[in-house]
Amino acid sequence: MSTAADSIQFLLTLPPPMAREFESLDGRKRPQWFACSDSDGPPLGSGGGTANLLVEAWRGTAERGVHAASASSLHRTSKRPEGRAPAQTFSAWLNASRKMILHSGDRAAACPPTRRWENC
C-alpha cells in the first residue's frame, strides 16, 4: 500500500478531443498523468465513469511503471499491444500508489447543478 511519501497518480476524464491530445497540450506525461474520455454509449453515472477511468488508466499505465515519481518510468515509450492485459494485476496497480481522480468530461452536464456554499 502507498505511504505519505509516495507521489500521486492523477487520473482525469476530459472531453474526447482534449483527452486525445492531453499529453501534448500540457506536457503532463504518463504514468503520473493519465486522461481519457467517458466511454461511448449511454451515460455511466459518476460510479461508472470512475470505474471506466480506473480500468483505462490501468490499461494505459500499468506496464509503463506504477510509481509516478520514477524518472525512468516517465521516459519509457514502449506501448502495450492492444488486446493484451497489462502484466501487472489491476489490484496490484491500484494499491501501488495513491490516485487522484478528477472528472471533467463532456458528460458533466448530466450531473445535478451545484449550489454555492454559504457560510464557508
PDB file of C-alpha atoms in Angstrom:
ATOM      1  CA  MET A   1       0.000   0.000   0.000  1.00  0.00           C
ATOM      2  CA  SER A   2       1.187   3.548  -0.586  1.00  0.00           C
ATOM      3  CA  THR A   3       2.632   5.822   2.051  1.00  0.00           C
ATOM      4  CA  ALA A   4       2.529   9.583   2.544  1.00  0.00           C
ATOM      5  CA  ALA A   5       5.910   9.833   0.820  1.00  0.00           C
ATOM      6  CA  ASP A   6       4.532   8.287  -2.383  1.00  0.00           C
ATOM      7  CA  SER A   7       3.600  10.532  -5.233  1.00  0.00           C
ATOM      8  CA  ILE A   8       0.110  10.725  -6.623  1.00  0.00           C
ATOM      9  CA  GLN A   9      -1.069   9.460  -9.986  1.00  0.00           C
ATOM     10  CA  PHE A  10      -3.506  11.985 -11.481  1.00  0.00           C
ATOM     11  CA  LEU A  11      -6.392  10.448 -13.445  1.00  0.00           C
ATOM     12  CA  LEU A  12      -8.718  12.715 -15.428  1.00  0.00           C
ATOM     13  CA  THR A  13     -11.806  12.398 -17.593  1.00  0.00           C
ATOM     14  CA  LEU A  14     -11.924  15.076 -20.268  1.00  0.00           C
ATOM     15  CA  PRO A  15     -13.893  15.759 -23.446  1.00  0.00           C
ATOM     16  CA  PRO A  16     -12.682  13.361 -26.183  1.00  0.00           C
ATOM     17  CA  PRO A  17     -10.632  15.868 -28.250  1.00  0.00           C
ATOM     18  CA  MET A  18      -8.818  17.128 -25.168  1.00  0.00           C
ATOM     19  CA  ALA A  19      -8.238  13.622 -23.755  1.00  0.00           C
ATOM     20  CA  ARG A  20      -6.630  12.520 -27.044  1.00  0.00           C
ATOM     21  CA  GLU A  21      -4.236  15.474 -27.018  1.00  0.00           C
ATOM     22  CA  PHE A  22      -3.722  15.850 -23.264  1.00  0.00           C
ATOM     23  CA  GLU A  23      -0.055  14.876 -23.101  1.00  0.00           C
ATOM     24  CA  SER A  24       0.931  17.141 -25.978  1.00  0.00           C
ATOM     25  CA  LEU A  25      -1.196  20.084 -24.828  1.00  0.00           C
ATOM     26  CA  ASP A  26       0.180  20.385 -21.326  1.00  0.00           C
ATOM     27  CA  GLY A  27       3.268  18.188 -21.313  1.00  0.00           C
ATOM     28  CA  ARG A  28       1.959  16.058 -18.456  1.00  0.00           C
ATOM     29  CA  LYS A  29       3.106  12.546 -19.235  1.00  0.00           C
ATOM     30  CA  ARG A  30       2.155   9.016 -18.286  1.00  0.00           C
ATOM     31  CA  PRO A  31       2.300   7.302 -15.872  1.00  0.00           C
ATOM     32  CA  GLN A  32       1.980  10.213 -13.426  1.00  0.00           C
ATOM     33  CA  TRP A  33      -0.808  11.774 -15.515  1.00  0.00           C
ATOM     34  CA  PHE A  34      -3.490   9.924 -17.434  1.00  0.00           C
ATOM     35  CA  ALA A  35      -6.512  11.311 -19.270  1.00  0.00           C
ATOM     36  CA  CYS A  36      -9.360   9.604 -21.087  1.00  0.00           C
ATOM     37  CA  SER A  37     -12.933  10.435 -22.010  1.00  0.00           C
ATOM     38  CA  ASP A  38     -16.169   8.798 -20.949  1.00  0.00           C
ATOM     39  CA  SER A  39     -16.948   5.661 -22.890  1.00  0.00           C
ATOM     40  CA  ASP A  40     -19.266   5.826 -25.880  1.00  0.00           C
ATOM     41  CA  GLY A  41     -22.875   4.936 -25.308  1.00  0.00           C
ATOM     42  CA  PRO A  42     -25.321   5.907 -22.601  1.00  0.00           C
ATOM     43  CA  PRO A  43     -24.053   7.923 -19.627  1.00  0.00           C
ATOM     44  CA  LEU A  44     -22.452   5.730 -16.986  1.00  0.00           C
ATOM     45  CA  GLY A  45     -23.049   7.968 -13.977  1.00  0.00           C
ATOM     46  CA  SER A  46     -20.260   9.021 -11.617  1.00  0.00           C
ATOM     47  CA  GLY A  47     -19.599   5.474 -10.348  1.00  0.00           C
ATOM     48  CA  GLY A  48     -19.434   4.041 -13.858  1.00  0.00           C
ATOM     49  CA  GLY A  49     -17.265   6.931 -15.021  1.00  0.00           C
ATOM     50  CA  THR A  50     -14.857   6.310 -12.152  1.00  0.00           C
ATOM     51  CA  ALA A  51     -14.710   2.576 -12.892  1.00  0.00           C
ATOM     52  CA  ASN A  52     -14.099   3.293 -16.601  1.00  0.00           C
ATOM     53  CA  LEU A  53     -11.331   5.782 -15.780  1.00  0.00           C
ATOM     54  CA  LEU A  54      -9.600   3.365 -13.399  1.00  0.00           C
ATOM     55  CA  VAL A  55      -9.653   0.492 -15.898  1.00  0.00           C
ATOM     56  CA  GLU A  56      -8.431   2.696 -18.764  1.00  0.00           C
ATOM     57  CA  ALA A  57      -5.642   4.134 -16.590  1.00  0.00           C
ATOM     58  CA  TRP A  58      -4.587   0.621 -15.541  1.00  0.00           C
ATOM     59  CA  ARG A  59      -4.504  -0.491 -19.170  1.00  0.00           C
ATOM     60  CA  GLY A  60      -2.623   2.639 -20.208  1.00  0.00           C
ATOM     61  CA  THR A  61      -0.087   2.980 -17.416  1.00  0.00           C
ATOM     62  CA  ALA A  62       0.453  -0.316 -15.554  1.00  0.00           C
ATOM     63  CA  GLU A  63       3.150  -1.612 -17.880  1.00  0.00           C
ATOM     64  CA  ARG A  64       4.933   1.739 -18.003  1.00  0.00           C
ATOM     65  CA  GLY A  65       5.575   1.819 -14.260  1.00  0.00           C
ATOM     66  CA  VAL A  66       3.442   2.263 -11.212  1.00  0.00           C
ATOM     67  CA  HIS A  67       5.405   4.790  -9.232  1.00  0.00           C
ATOM     68  CA  ALA A  68       4.857   8.193 -10.802  1.00  0.00           C
ATOM     69  CA  ALA A  69       7.989   9.632  -9.198  1.00  0.00           C
ATOM     70  CA  SER A  70      10.299   7.234 -11.043  1.00  0.00           C
ATOM     71  CA  ALA A  71      12.145   9.346 -13.593  1.00  0.00           C
ATOM     72  CA  SER A  72      12.988   6.353 -15.747  1.00  0.00           C
ATOM     73  CA  SER A  73       9.315   5.369 -15.989  1.00  0.00           C
ATOM     74  CA  LEU A  74       8.372   8.845 -17.170  1.00  0.00           C
ATOM     75  CA  HIS A  75      10.582   8.491 -20.239  1.00  0.00           C
ATOM     76  CA  ARG A  76       9.638   4.982 -21.329  1.00  0.00           C
ATOM     77  CA  THR A  77       7.886   4.964 -24.652  1.00  0.00           C
ATOM     78  CA  SER A  78       7.000   1.322 -25.172  1.00  0.00           C
ATOM     79  CA  LYS A  79       3.308   0.746 -25.661  1.00  0.00           C
ATOM     80  CA  ARG A  80       1.313  -2.313 -24.696  1.00  0.00           C
ATOM     81  CA  PRO A  81      -0.073  -4.144 -27.729  1.00  0.00           C
ATOM     82  CA  GLU A  82      -3.839  -3.719 -28.000  1.00  0.00           C
ATOM     83  CA  GLY A  83      -5.958  -6.570 -26.723  1.00  0.00           C
ATOM     84  CA  ARG A  84      -3.465  -7.738 -24.104  1.00  0.00           C
ATOM     85  CA  ALA A  85      -3.895  -7.100 -20.401  1.00  0.00           C
ATOM     86  CA  PRO A  86      -1.071  -5.298 -18.571  1.00  0.00           C
ATOM     87  CA  ALA A  87       1.489  -7.531 -16.876  1.00  0.00           C
ATOM     88  CA  GLN A  88       0.552  -6.035 -13.503  1.00  0.00           C
ATOM     89  CA  THR A  89      -2.795  -7.046 -11.997  1.00  0.00           C
ATOM     90  CA  PHE A  90      -5.438  -4.370 -11.520  1.00  0.00           C
ATOM     91  CA  SER A  91      -5.347  -4.876  -7.751  1.00  0.00           C
ATOM     92  CA  ALA A  92      -1.552  -4.510  -7.599  1.00  0.00           C
ATOM     93  CA  TRP A  93      -1.671  -1.374  -9.766  1.00  0.00           C
ATOM     94  CA  LEU A  94      -4.447   0.146  -7.669  1.00  0.00           C
ATOM     95  CA  ASN A  95      -2.600  -0.473  -4.407  1.00  0.00           C
ATOM     96  CA  ALA A  96       0.828   0.604  -5.671  1.00  0.00           C
ATOM     97  CA  SER A  97       0.206   4.361  -5.477  1.00  0.00           C
ATOM     98  CA  ARG A  98      -2.360   6.920  -4.475  1.00  0.00           C
ATOM     99  CA  LYS A  99      -4.782   8.034  -7.189  1.00  0.00           C
ATOM    100  CA  MET A 100      -6.329  11.485  -7.587  1.00  0.00           C
ATOM    101  CA  ILE A 101      -9.441  11.305  -9.776  1.00  0.00           C
ATOM    102  CA  LEU A 102     -10.902  14.363 -11.470  1.00  0.00           C
ATOM    103  CA  HIS A 103     -14.000  14.103 -13.629  1.00  0.00           C
ATOM    104  CA  SER A 104     -14.320  16.982 -16.058  1.00  0.00           C
ATOM    105  CA  GLY A 105     -15.559  15.303 -19.203  1.00  0.00           C
ATOM    106  CA  ASP A 106     -18.304  16.441 -21.509  1.00  0.00           C
ATOM    107  CA  ARG A 107     -20.868  14.361 -19.608  1.00  0.00           C
ATOM    108  CA  ALA A 108     -20.653  16.744 -16.637  1.00  0.00           C
ATOM    109  CA  ALA A 109     -23.906  18.332 -17.812  1.00  0.00           C
ATOM    110  CA  ALA A 110     -25.672  15.178 -16.623  1.00  0.00           C
ATOM    111  CA  CYS A 111     -24.680  15.976 -13.036  1.00  0.00           C
ATOM    112  CA  PRO A 112     -27.096  17.963 -10.902  1.00  0.00           C
ATOM    113  CA  PRO A 113     -26.255  21.659 -10.606  1.00  0.00           C
ATOM    114  CA  THR A 114     -24.243  22.594  -7.546  1.00  0.00           C
ATOM    115  CA  ARG A 115     -25.225  25.264  -5.101  1.00  0.00           C
ATOM    116  CA  ARG A 116     -22.896  27.906  -3.905  1.00  0.00           C
ATOM    117  CA  TRP A 117     -21.776  27.047  -0.416  1.00  0.00           C
ATOM    118  CA  GLU A 118     -22.983  29.547   2.124  1.00  0.00           C
ATOM    119  CA  ASN A 119     -21.004  30.422   5.247  1.00  0.00           C
ATOM    120  CA  CYS A 120     -17.863  28.509   4.276  1.00  0.00           C
TER     121      CYS A 120
END
